[in-house]
Amino acid sequence: MLALLGLSGTAQQPQPGAGIKAYVSTSAPVIALTNVRVIDGTGQPARERQTLIMRDGMIEDVGDSTRVMPPAGAEVLDLAGRSVLPGLVMVHEHFYYPTGPGVYGQLGESFTRLYLAGGVTTLRTGGNLNGYMDINLKRAIEAGDKAGPAIDATAPYVNGRNQFQQMNTVTTAEDARQHVAYWAGQGATSFKAYMQISRAALGATIEEAHNRGLKVTGHLCSVTYREAADLGIDNLEHGFLAATDFVSDKQPDTCPGQALGQQSLAALDENGAAFKALVQKLIDKRVALTSTLTVFETFTPGRPMPPGLDVLAPSLKQQFEQAHARVSQNTTSNYVKLFPKAMALERAFVRAGGTLIAGTDPTGSGGVVPGYANQRQIELLVEAGFPPLEAIRIGTLNGATYLGRDKSVGSIGPGKQADLVVVGGDPSTTISDIRKVEIVFRRGVGFDPAKLVASVAGRVGLF
Ligand SMILES: [Zn+2]
């Protein structure tokens, strides 16, 4: 290590602090990855036998091993048989989890480590139920005090009258303006509207957020996708599965119930005029759609157990296993039709030119485990019919572009931040290889996923 001092100038990233040292596998100022397959996140074909040079947290160069040579003094990692991808950029993440009836435990401390271990280097939280945790963790990670991804921190949900004990009630446009002003002032960098919001409150939320250069997404129900697009919303969550546009007697500003909306969707023809008109509206208004197939998979009978359950505290693991058993027995569930339909609708949206981004939504009945689920989400996009390179792009560059961070993250190239995932094998042909994470680089610091996971294993649910 000492021999490398002085190689870098004043721009050098801070060396890992005490809070993250335990998880770091390499933090040399100059690192060369050699003999590696590069999947650059843009959707371009994988390139074999590449060398990638990181210096002071940035990618200095990447190219054929015959052209790019490791600089003198660099730490060289021979990665034959492995692939390097951009760190995942995922946009429907949370720092809370269902821990008991009607109660969501605040688990940002363990979740941020699990996300990083899973290869997520940038995330947006998609609504929060804790007030300050998302914002405080964002700052602590940015300062290098904690291990985790870069965070786009949402404010607490913007919602109308609702049943959640941990949620604010925003009924008027004026309430919405105050909510946005307060949380933007506290450091929130995005907003999420929820199922009972009124059009007036949503419109005011969007206006106030946009005045501050911030974006708004929504998991809607009371407001249709078409109405939200016309109000200027930036993003809609859960693919089309939260759309109530096709409920026949839908009353304005009223949620007819998620189940009713989903029944109308299960019967929807993705090649029909009604759906195509909505898709065109979203494209015309530049509304991005977030795929969260992971959470819907846990509601669908006949699907495998989700990955990562072993890190949960035993009581939470047991709680989910019971939920999974109940789901498995309910073979007449609407999700039997709805889950493949969700995939077909997302595919049709992209084929028509829509922007799809990805997230996991670790809520539901508790089986969506951060980090593991992000890998699973990419696998499910492939199952939905996207080629692996396109699925990877949806989970990397598309997310970064939506967040306005694509100049620095979401793809691999000279001048980009060194946020990278090294995996065994070749996910461009075998997507499940995306689970074989060996090193995760954040701003050029290499983290050991096994150490991150070990620091929380069996206790996820407590902190
Ligand atoms: Zn969510």
Short mmCIF file of C-alpha atoms and ligand atoms in Angstrom, two decimals:
data_model
loop_
_atom_site.label_atom_id
_atom_site.label_comp_id
_atom_site.label_asym_id
_atom_site.label_seq_id
_atom_site.Cartn_x
_atom_site.Cartn_y
_atom_site.Cartn_z
CA MET A 1 0.00 0.00 0.00
CA LEU A 2 2.71 2.46 0.95
CA ALA A 3 4.38 2.07 -2.42
CA LEU A 4 1.26 3.40 -4.07
CA LEU A 5 1.11 6.65 -2.09
CA GLY A 6 1.72 9.69 -4.21
CA LEU A 7 0.41 8.16 -7.39
CA SER A 8 -2.72 10.21 -7.19
CA GLY A 9 -3.33 13.92 -6.87
CA THR A 10 -5.71 15.88 -4.70
CA ALA A 11 -8.78 14.39 -6.40
CA GLN A 12 -8.23 11.05 -4.68
CA GLN A 13 -11.35 9.64 -3.07
CA PRO A 14 -11.25 9.54 0.71
CA GLN A 15 -9.80 6.29 2.01
CA PRO A 16 -12.39 4.02 3.60
CA GLY A 17 -13.39 5.16 7.07
CA ALA A 18 -13.81 2.97 10.12
CA GLY A 19 -17.49 2.37 9.33
CA ILE A 20 -16.81 0.66 6.03
CA LYS A 21 -13.28 -0.76 6.37
CA ALA A 22 -14.55 -4.13 7.55
CA TYR A 23 -16.26 -4.75 4.19
CA VAL A 24 -13.56 -3.52 1.83
CA SER A 25 -11.56 -6.02 -0.21
CA THR A 26 -9.45 -3.48 -2.12
CA SER A 27 -9.00 0.27 -1.98
CA ALA A 28 -5.82 0.83 -3.98
CA PRO A 29 -5.85 4.21 -5.76
CA VAL A 30 -5.14 2.54 -9.11
CA ILE A 31 -6.72 -0.81 -9.95
CA ALA A 32 -6.54 -2.71 -13.24
CA LEU A 33 -9.08 -5.41 -14.05
CA THR A 34 -7.53 -7.64 -16.72
CA ASN A 35 -8.84 -10.45 -18.98
CA VAL A 36 -12.37 -9.48 -18.10
CA ARG A 37 -15.56 -9.56 -20.16
CA VAL A 38 -17.15 -6.09 -20.26
CA ILE A 39 -20.93 -5.70 -20.38
CA ASP A 40 -21.15 -1.93 -20.56
CA GLY A 41 -24.82 -1.34 -19.70
CA THR A 42 -25.74 0.33 -23.00
CA GLY A 43 -27.08 -2.86 -24.54
CA GLN A 44 -24.03 -3.27 -26.79
CA PRO A 45 -22.65 -6.83 -27.06
CA ALA A 46 -20.26 -8.03 -24.39
CA ARG A 47 -16.56 -7.51 -25.19
CA GLU A 48 -14.05 -10.24 -24.34
CA ARG A 49 -10.48 -9.94 -22.99
CA GLN A 50 -10.69 -6.33 -21.87
CA THR A 51 -8.61 -4.33 -19.43
CA LEU A 52 -10.30 -1.70 -17.28
CA ILE A 53 -8.27 0.88 -15.37
CA MET A 54 -9.69 2.66 -12.31
CA ARG A 55 -7.92 5.66 -10.86
CA ASP A 56 -9.09 7.63 -7.85
CA GLY A 57 -12.60 6.27 -8.08
CA MET A 58 -13.06 6.91 -11.81
CA ILE A 59 -12.73 4.73 -14.89
CA GLU A 60 -9.62 6.00 -16.64
CA ASP A 61 -9.62 3.63 -19.58
CA VAL A 62 -11.20 0.43 -20.85
CA GLY A 63 -10.40 -1.54 -23.98
CA ASP A 64 -8.77 -4.58 -25.55
CA SER A 65 -6.03 -6.13 -23.45
CA THR A 66 -3.71 -5.67 -26.43
CA ARG A 67 -4.12 -1.87 -26.23
CA VAL A 68 -4.78 -0.98 -22.58
CA MET A 69 -1.91 -1.87 -20.21
CA PRO A 70 -2.05 -1.72 -16.42
CA PRO A 71 -0.06 1.34 -15.26
CA ALA A 72 3.01 0.78 -13.09
CA GLY A 73 2.03 0.43 -9.45
CA ALA A 74 -1.56 -0.55 -10.16
CA GLU A 75 -3.16 -3.36 -8.23
CA VAL A 76 -3.90 -5.93 -10.94
CA LEU A 77 -6.89 -8.27 -10.65
CA ASP A 78 -6.89 -11.03 -13.27
CA LEU A 79 -10.58 -11.68 -13.88
CA ALA A 80 -10.45 -14.43 -16.50
CA GLY A 81 -13.82 -16.18 -16.69
CA ARG A 82 -15.61 -13.22 -15.11
CA SER A 83 -17.64 -10.27 -16.31
CA VAL A 84 -17.78 -6.66 -15.20
CA LEU A 85 -21.05 -4.71 -15.39
CA PRO A 86 -22.05 -1.24 -14.29
CA GLY A 87 -23.39 -1.23 -10.74
CA LEU A 88 -27.16 -1.68 -10.79
CA VAL A 89 -29.28 1.48 -10.65
CA MET A 90 -32.61 0.54 -9.12
CA VAL A 91 -35.51 2.86 -8.49
CA HIS A 92 -38.21 1.21 -6.40
CA GLU A 93 -36.27 0.40 -3.27
CA HIS A 94 -37.21 0.84 0.39
CA PHE A 95 -35.58 0.96 3.78
CA TYR A 96 -38.58 -0.55 5.51
CA TYR A 97 -40.19 -3.95 5.60
CA PRO A 98 -43.41 -5.49 6.86
CA THR A 99 -42.45 -6.79 10.31
CA GLY A 100 -45.89 -7.36 11.86
CA PRO A 101 -49.57 -6.63 11.21
CA GLY A 102 -49.83 -3.05 9.94
CA VAL A 103 -46.29 -2.22 11.06
CA TYR A 104 -43.25 -1.50 8.93
CA GLY A 105 -39.86 -1.80 10.61
CA GLN A 106 -37.17 0.68 9.60
CA LEU A 107 -34.26 -1.38 8.31
CA GLY A 108 -32.04 1.00 6.37
CA GLU A 109 -28.95 -0.05 8.28
CA SER A 110 -29.04 -3.66 7.06
CA PHE A 111 -30.74 -2.93 3.73
CA THR A 112 -28.05 -0.54 2.49
CA ARG A 113 -25.41 -3.26 3.04
CA LEU A 114 -27.57 -5.90 1.32
CA TYR A 115 -28.20 -3.65 -1.66
CA LEU A 116 -24.49 -3.02 -2.09
CA ALA A 117 -23.70 -6.73 -1.68
CA GLY A 118 -26.20 -7.49 -4.44
CA GLY A 119 -24.46 -5.14 -6.86
CA VAL A 120 -26.69 -2.07 -6.45
CA THR A 121 -24.51 1.04 -6.43
CA THR A 122 -27.24 3.64 -6.94
CA LEU A 123 -30.83 3.49 -5.79
CA ARG A 124 -33.88 5.62 -5.38
CA THR A 125 -36.12 4.87 -2.45
CA GLY A 126 -39.68 4.72 -3.75
CA GLY A 127 -41.54 6.32 -0.86
CA ASN A 128 -40.62 6.23 2.80
CA LEU A 129 -42.38 5.55 6.08
CA ASN A 130 -39.67 6.79 8.36
CA GLY A 131 -39.13 10.47 7.76
CA TYR A 132 -35.40 11.01 8.06
CA MET A 133 -33.68 7.65 7.62
CA ASP A 134 -33.40 7.78 3.83
CA ILE A 135 -31.95 11.29 3.93
CA ASN A 136 -29.55 10.60 6.80
CA LEU A 137 -28.27 7.36 5.26
CA LYS A 138 -27.75 9.10 1.93
CA ARG A 139 -25.54 11.68 3.67
CA ALA A 140 -23.63 9.13 5.75
CA ILE A 141 -22.86 6.98 2.69
CA GLU A 142 -21.90 10.03 0.63
CA ALA A 143 -19.49 11.06 3.41
CA GLY A 144 -17.91 7.58 3.37
CA ASP A 145 -19.06 6.82 6.93
CA LYS A 146 -21.24 3.88 5.92
CA ALA A 147 -21.20 1.22 3.22
CA GLY A 148 -24.02 1.43 0.70
CA PRO A 149 -25.23 2.66 -2.66
CA ALA A 150 -25.65 6.30 -3.64
CA ILE A 151 -29.20 7.21 -2.67
CA ASP A 152 -31.86 9.33 -4.26
CA ALA A 153 -33.88 9.83 -1.09
CA THR A 154 -37.66 10.13 -1.33
CA ALA A 155 -39.75 12.06 1.11
CA PRO A 156 -42.48 10.34 3.11
CA TYR A 157 -45.35 9.32 0.80
CA VAL A 158 -47.74 11.95 -0.49
CA ASN A 159 -51.17 10.40 0.04
CA GLY A 160 -54.77 11.29 0.81
CA ARG A 161 -56.82 9.82 3.66
CA ASN A 162 -55.46 6.32 4.28
CA GLN A 163 -55.19 3.42 6.70
CA PHE A 164 -51.43 3.47 7.28
CA GLN A 165 -50.36 4.39 10.80
CA GLN A 166 -46.97 5.58 9.59
CA MET A 167 -48.19 7.78 6.70
CA ASN A 168 -49.03 11.49 6.41
CA THR A 169 -52.43 12.64 5.14
CA VAL A 170 -52.34 15.22 2.37
CA THR A 171 -55.87 16.16 1.33
CA THR A 172 -55.62 19.56 -0.36
CA ALA A 173 -53.31 21.17 -2.87
CA GLU A 174 -52.09 23.44 -0.09
CA ASP A 175 -51.23 20.40 2.12
CA ALA A 176 -49.27 19.00 -0.80
CA ARG A 177 -47.33 22.24 -1.33
CA GLN A 178 -46.38 22.33 2.36
CA HIS A 179 -45.34 18.65 2.35
CA VAL A 180 -43.09 19.13 -0.67
CA ALA A 181 -41.60 22.38 0.62
CA TYR A 182 -40.80 20.88 4.01
CA TRP A 183 -39.24 17.63 2.79
CA ALA A 184 -37.33 19.23 -0.05
CA GLY A 185 -35.95 21.62 2.57
CA GLN A 186 -34.88 18.64 4.68
CA GLY A 187 -32.98 17.11 1.76
CA ALA A 188 -35.42 14.76 0.04
CA THR A 189 -34.61 14.54 -3.66
CA SER A 190 -37.76 12.90 -4.98
CA PHE A 191 -41.41 12.34 -4.15
CA LYS A 192 -43.84 9.48 -4.42
CA ALA A 193 -47.60 9.84 -4.57
CA TYR A 194 -49.74 6.99 -3.31
CA MET A 195 -53.05 5.25 -3.84
CA GLN A 196 -55.49 7.69 -2.23
CA ILE A 197 -54.13 11.00 -3.51
CA SER A 198 -56.49 13.46 -5.25
CA ARG A 199 -55.79 14.96 -8.65
CA ALA A 200 -55.55 18.41 -7.04
CA ALA A 201 -52.97 17.27 -4.48
CA LEU A 202 -51.02 15.33 -7.09
CA GLY A 203 -50.96 18.30 -9.45
CA ALA A 204 -49.69 20.59 -6.70
CA THR A 205 -47.06 18.02 -5.68
CA ILE A 206 -45.76 17.80 -9.23
CA GLU A 207 -45.69 21.58 -9.65
CA GLU A 208 -43.82 22.19 -6.38
CA ALA A 209 -41.35 19.37 -7.02
CA HIS A 210 -40.66 20.45 -10.59
CA ASN A 211 -40.11 24.04 -9.40
CA ARG A 212 -37.25 22.62 -7.34
CA GLY A 213 -35.89 20.41 -10.13
CA LEU A 214 -37.16 17.26 -8.40
CA LYS A 215 -39.16 14.38 -9.86
CA VAL A 216 -42.38 12.70 -8.82
CA THR A 217 -43.38 9.10 -9.16
CA GLY A 218 -46.56 7.36 -8.10
CA HIS A 219 -48.09 4.09 -7.07
CA LEU A 220 -51.56 5.28 -8.01
CA CYS A 221 -55.13 4.08 -7.81
CA SER A 222 -57.42 7.07 -7.12
CA VAL A 223 -55.78 8.87 -10.06
CA THR A 224 -55.50 7.04 -13.39
CA TYR A 225 -52.26 6.74 -15.34
CA ARG A 226 -53.73 8.95 -18.08
CA GLU A 227 -54.72 11.66 -15.58
CA ALA A 228 -51.30 11.54 -13.91
CA ALA A 229 -49.53 11.79 -17.27
CA ASP A 230 -51.59 14.88 -18.10
CA LEU A 231 -50.67 16.36 -14.70
CA GLY A 232 -46.99 15.95 -15.60
CA ILE A 233 -45.91 13.01 -13.44
CA ASP A 234 -42.43 11.70 -14.29
CA ASN A 235 -42.75 8.01 -13.46
CA LEU A 236 -45.33 5.36 -12.59
CA GLU A 237 -44.61 2.36 -10.38
CA HIS A 238 -45.42 -1.36 -10.71
CA GLY A 239 -45.58 -1.45 -14.48
CA PHE A 240 -49.25 -1.26 -15.43
CA LEU A 241 -50.49 -3.18 -12.40
CA ALA A 242 -51.51 -0.04 -10.48
CA ALA A 243 -53.48 1.39 -13.42
CA THR A 244 -57.20 1.93 -12.82
CA ASP A 245 -57.69 3.36 -16.30
CA PHE A 246 -59.59 0.28 -17.43
CA VAL A 247 -62.03 0.00 -14.50
CA SER A 248 -65.41 0.61 -16.16
CA ASP A 249 -67.18 2.80 -13.58
CA LYS A 250 -64.09 4.46 -12.07
CA GLN A 251 -65.06 7.56 -10.03
CA PRO A 252 -62.69 10.55 -10.09
CA ASP A 253 -60.31 10.86 -7.11
CA THR A 254 -61.46 7.53 -5.71
CA CYS A 255 -59.51 4.29 -5.54
CA PRO A 256 -61.85 1.49 -6.60
CA GLY A 257 -59.51 -0.99 -4.92
CA GLN A 258 -56.28 -2.40 -6.27
CA ALA A 259 -57.92 -5.79 -6.85
CA LEU A 260 -60.58 -4.34 -9.13
CA GLY A 261 -57.97 -2.50 -11.15
CA GLN A 262 -55.93 -5.69 -11.46
CA GLN A 263 -58.95 -7.72 -12.60
CA SER A 264 -59.44 -5.26 -15.45
CA LEU A 265 -55.75 -5.60 -16.33
CA ALA A 266 -55.71 -9.39 -16.33
CA ALA A 267 -58.39 -9.24 -19.03
CA LEU A 268 -56.69 -6.49 -21.04
CA ASP A 269 -55.45 -7.13 -24.58
CA GLU A 270 -51.93 -5.75 -25.00
CA ASN A 271 -52.59 -5.43 -28.74
CA GLY A 272 -55.95 -3.69 -28.29
CA ALA A 273 -56.67 -0.03 -29.02
CA ALA A 274 -57.42 0.96 -25.40
CA PHE A 275 -54.06 -0.21 -24.10
CA LYS A 276 -52.15 1.14 -27.11
CA ALA A 277 -53.70 4.57 -26.59
CA LEU A 278 -52.54 4.66 -22.96
CA VAL A 279 -49.04 3.55 -23.97
CA GLN A 280 -48.90 6.35 -26.54
CA LYS A 281 -50.05 8.87 -23.92
CA LEU A 282 -47.24 7.82 -21.55
CA ILE A 283 -44.68 7.99 -24.35
CA ASP A 284 -45.91 11.41 -25.55
CA LYS A 285 -45.72 12.74 -21.98
CA ARG A 286 -42.34 11.09 -21.38
CA VAL A 287 -43.52 9.10 -18.39
CA ALA A 288 -41.15 6.31 -17.39
CA LEU A 289 -42.53 3.06 -16.04
CA THR A 290 -40.95 1.04 -13.24
CA SER A 291 -41.02 -2.74 -13.48
CA THR A 292 -41.28 -4.39 -10.05
CA LEU A 293 -41.91 -8.00 -11.06
CA THR A 294 -40.14 -9.26 -7.93
CA VAL A 295 -42.90 -8.22 -5.54
CA PHE A 296 -45.66 -9.61 -7.78
CA GLU A 297 -43.85 -12.91 -8.10
CA THR A 298 -44.30 -13.41 -4.35
CA PHE A 299 -48.09 -13.12 -4.80
CA THR A 300 -48.23 -15.64 -7.65
CA PRO A 301 -48.89 -19.35 -7.05
CA GLY A 302 -46.42 -21.82 -8.51
CA ARG A 303 -43.39 -19.54 -8.41
CA PRO A 304 -40.11 -20.53 -6.72
CA MET A 305 -39.12 -19.25 -3.27
CA PRO A 306 -37.39 -15.90 -3.70
CA PRO A 307 -33.63 -15.75 -3.10
CA GLY A 308 -31.99 -14.43 0.07
CA LEU A 309 -34.53 -15.50 2.71
CA ASP A 310 -31.78 -16.92 4.92
CA VAL A 311 -30.54 -13.44 5.85
CA LEU A 312 -33.89 -12.60 7.47
CA ALA A 313 -34.41 -12.81 11.21
CA PRO A 314 -35.96 -16.26 11.87
CA SER A 315 -39.41 -14.89 12.74
CA LEU A 316 -39.61 -12.90 9.48
CA LYS A 317 -38.39 -15.83 7.44
CA GLN A 318 -41.04 -18.05 8.99
CA GLN A 319 -43.72 -15.39 8.45
CA PHE A 320 -42.88 -15.24 4.75
CA GLU A 321 -42.72 -19.02 4.36
CA GLN A 322 -46.26 -19.21 5.73
CA ALA A 323 -47.39 -16.48 3.32
CA HIS A 324 -45.74 -18.32 0.43
CA ALA A 325 -47.55 -21.54 1.40
CA ARG A 326 -50.89 -19.69 1.44
CA VAL A 327 -50.15 -18.21 -2.00
CA SER A 328 -49.20 -21.63 -3.37
CA GLN A 329 -52.52 -23.14 -2.28
CA ASN A 330 -54.58 -20.35 -3.85
CA THR A 331 -54.45 -21.74 -7.38
CA THR A 332 -57.48 -19.68 -8.49
CA SER A 333 -55.66 -16.40 -7.64
CA ASN A 334 -55.95 -13.60 -10.20
CA TYR A 335 -52.14 -13.51 -10.25
CA VAL A 336 -52.01 -16.76 -12.24
CA LYS A 337 -53.14 -14.66 -15.22
CA LEU A 338 -51.93 -11.29 -14.01
CA PHE A 339 -48.23 -12.06 -13.54
CA PRO A 340 -47.58 -13.15 -17.16
CA LYS A 341 -49.89 -10.30 -18.28
CA ALA A 342 -47.74 -7.81 -16.32
CA MET A 343 -44.73 -9.07 -18.28
CA ALA A 344 -46.56 -8.84 -21.62
CA LEU A 345 -47.72 -5.27 -20.95
CA GLU A 346 -44.21 -4.12 -20.01
CA ARG A 347 -42.78 -5.71 -23.11
CA ALA A 348 -45.43 -4.04 -25.30
CA PHE A 349 -44.67 -0.66 -23.68
CA VAL A 350 -40.96 -0.97 -24.46
CA ARG A 351 -41.54 -2.26 -27.99
CA ALA A 352 -43.68 0.85 -28.61
CA GLY A 353 -40.80 3.08 -27.48
CA GLY A 354 -41.53 3.56 -23.77
CA THR A 355 -38.84 3.92 -21.10
CA LEU A 356 -38.77 1.02 -18.64
CA ILE A 357 -36.73 1.24 -15.44
CA ALA A 358 -36.51 -1.35 -12.68
CA GLY A 359 -36.88 -1.83 -8.97
CA THR A 360 -37.80 -4.53 -6.50
CA ASP A 361 -40.23 -3.13 -3.89
CA PRO A 362 -39.12 -5.01 -0.77
CA THR A 363 -42.51 -4.82 0.91
CA GLY A 364 -45.51 -6.99 0.03
CA SER A 365 -45.59 -10.00 2.31
CA GLY A 366 -41.90 -9.77 3.07
CA GLY A 367 -40.10 -12.14 0.69
CA VAL A 368 -38.42 -9.53 -1.48
CA VAL A 369 -34.94 -9.33 0.04
CA PRO A 370 -32.81 -6.32 -0.94
CA GLY A 371 -29.79 -7.13 -3.11
CA TYR A 372 -30.92 -10.66 -3.92
CA ALA A 373 -34.18 -9.32 -5.31
CA ASN A 374 -32.39 -6.82 -7.56
CA GLN A 375 -30.66 -9.72 -9.30
CA ARG A 376 -33.95 -11.58 -9.44
CA GLN A 377 -35.63 -8.54 -11.05
CA ILE A 378 -33.15 -8.69 -13.93
CA GLU A 379 -33.80 -12.42 -14.31
CA LEU A 380 -37.55 -11.77 -14.41
CA LEU A 381 -37.11 -9.14 -17.15
CA VAL A 382 -35.40 -11.85 -19.20
CA GLU A 383 -38.27 -14.22 -18.44
CA ALA A 384 -40.58 -11.42 -19.64
CA GLY A 385 -38.88 -11.62 -23.03
CA PHE A 386 -36.13 -9.01 -22.91
CA PRO A 387 -32.74 -10.26 -24.14
CA PRO A 388 -30.21 -10.33 -21.26
CA LEU A 389 -28.30 -7.26 -22.52
CA GLU A 390 -31.53 -5.27 -22.69
CA ALA A 391 -32.60 -6.43 -19.23
CA ILE A 392 -29.22 -5.34 -17.88
CA ARG A 393 -29.59 -1.98 -19.59
CA ILE A 394 -33.02 -1.50 -17.97
CA GLY A 395 -31.42 -2.17 -14.57
CA THR A 396 -28.41 0.09 -15.14
CA LEU A 397 -28.29 2.84 -17.79
CA ASN A 398 -32.06 3.34 -17.99
CA GLY A 399 -32.28 3.95 -14.25
CA ALA A 400 -29.28 6.29 -14.31
CA THR A 401 -30.75 8.25 -17.21
CA TYR A 402 -34.06 8.65 -15.42
CA LEU A 403 -32.27 9.90 -12.30
CA GLY A 404 -30.19 12.33 -14.36
CA ARG A 405 -26.99 10.56 -13.33
CA ASP A 406 -26.08 8.88 -16.62
CA LYS A 407 -23.06 11.14 -17.18
CA SER A 408 -21.38 9.47 -14.19
CA VAL A 409 -23.05 6.09 -13.57
CA GLY A 410 -25.12 3.38 -15.26
CA SER A 411 -22.63 2.46 -17.98
CA ILE A 412 -18.96 1.62 -18.38
CA GLY A 413 -16.61 3.99 -20.18
CA PRO A 414 -13.67 6.35 -19.65
CA GLY A 415 -14.59 9.26 -17.39
CA LYS A 416 -17.43 7.41 -15.66
CA GLN A 417 -17.44 6.79 -11.95
CA ALA A 418 -16.00 3.40 -11.05
CA ASP A 419 -19.27 1.88 -9.81
CA LEU A 420 -18.93 -1.69 -11.06
CA VAL A 421 -19.96 -5.25 -10.33
CA VAL A 422 -17.70 -8.21 -10.99
CA VAL A 423 -19.58 -11.49 -11.43
CA GLY A 424 -18.52 -15.03 -12.25
CA GLY A 425 -19.54 -16.31 -15.69
CA ASP A 426 -21.36 -14.41 -18.41
CA PRO A 427 -24.76 -12.86 -17.67
CA SER A 428 -25.00 -11.65 -21.27
CA THR A 429 -25.80 -15.26 -22.18
CA THR A 430 -26.72 -16.85 -18.82
CA ILE A 431 -28.63 -14.25 -16.84
CA SER A 432 -28.51 -16.19 -13.55
CA ASP A 433 -24.75 -15.52 -13.50
CA ILE A 434 -25.75 -12.04 -12.28
CA ARG A 435 -26.15 -13.70 -8.87
CA LYS A 436 -22.45 -14.65 -8.75
CA VAL A 437 -21.24 -11.31 -7.40
CA GLU A 438 -17.57 -11.37 -6.38
CA ILE A 439 -16.65 -7.69 -5.93
CA VAL A 440 -18.73 -4.52 -5.94
CA PHE A 441 -16.86 -1.29 -6.63
CA ARG A 442 -18.29 2.01 -5.40
CA ARG A 443 -16.22 4.99 -6.57
CA GLY A 444 -13.31 2.62 -7.07
CA VAL A 445 -13.43 1.02 -3.61
CA GLY A 446 -13.95 -2.74 -3.85
CA PHE A 447 -16.42 -4.29 -1.40
CA ASP A 448 -16.64 -7.97 -0.49
CA PRO A 449 -20.29 -9.04 -0.78
CA ALA A 450 -19.81 -11.98 1.59
CA LYS A 451 -18.59 -9.69 4.36
CA LEU A 452 -21.46 -7.26 3.85
CA VAL A 453 -23.99 -10.09 4.03
CA ALA A 454 -22.31 -11.72 7.04
CA SER A 455 -22.60 -8.45 8.98
CA VAL A 456 -26.41 -8.67 8.93
CA ALA A 457 -27.16 -12.38 8.34
CA GLY A 458 -30.02 -13.73 10.44
CA ARG A 459 -30.75 -10.28 11.85
CA VAL A 460 -32.42 -8.54 8.91
CA GLY A 461 -35.63 -7.31 10.47
CA LEU A 462 -33.99 -5.88 13.57
CA PHE A 463 -31.96 -2.95 12.19
ZN ZN B 1 -43.08 0.37 -2.95
#
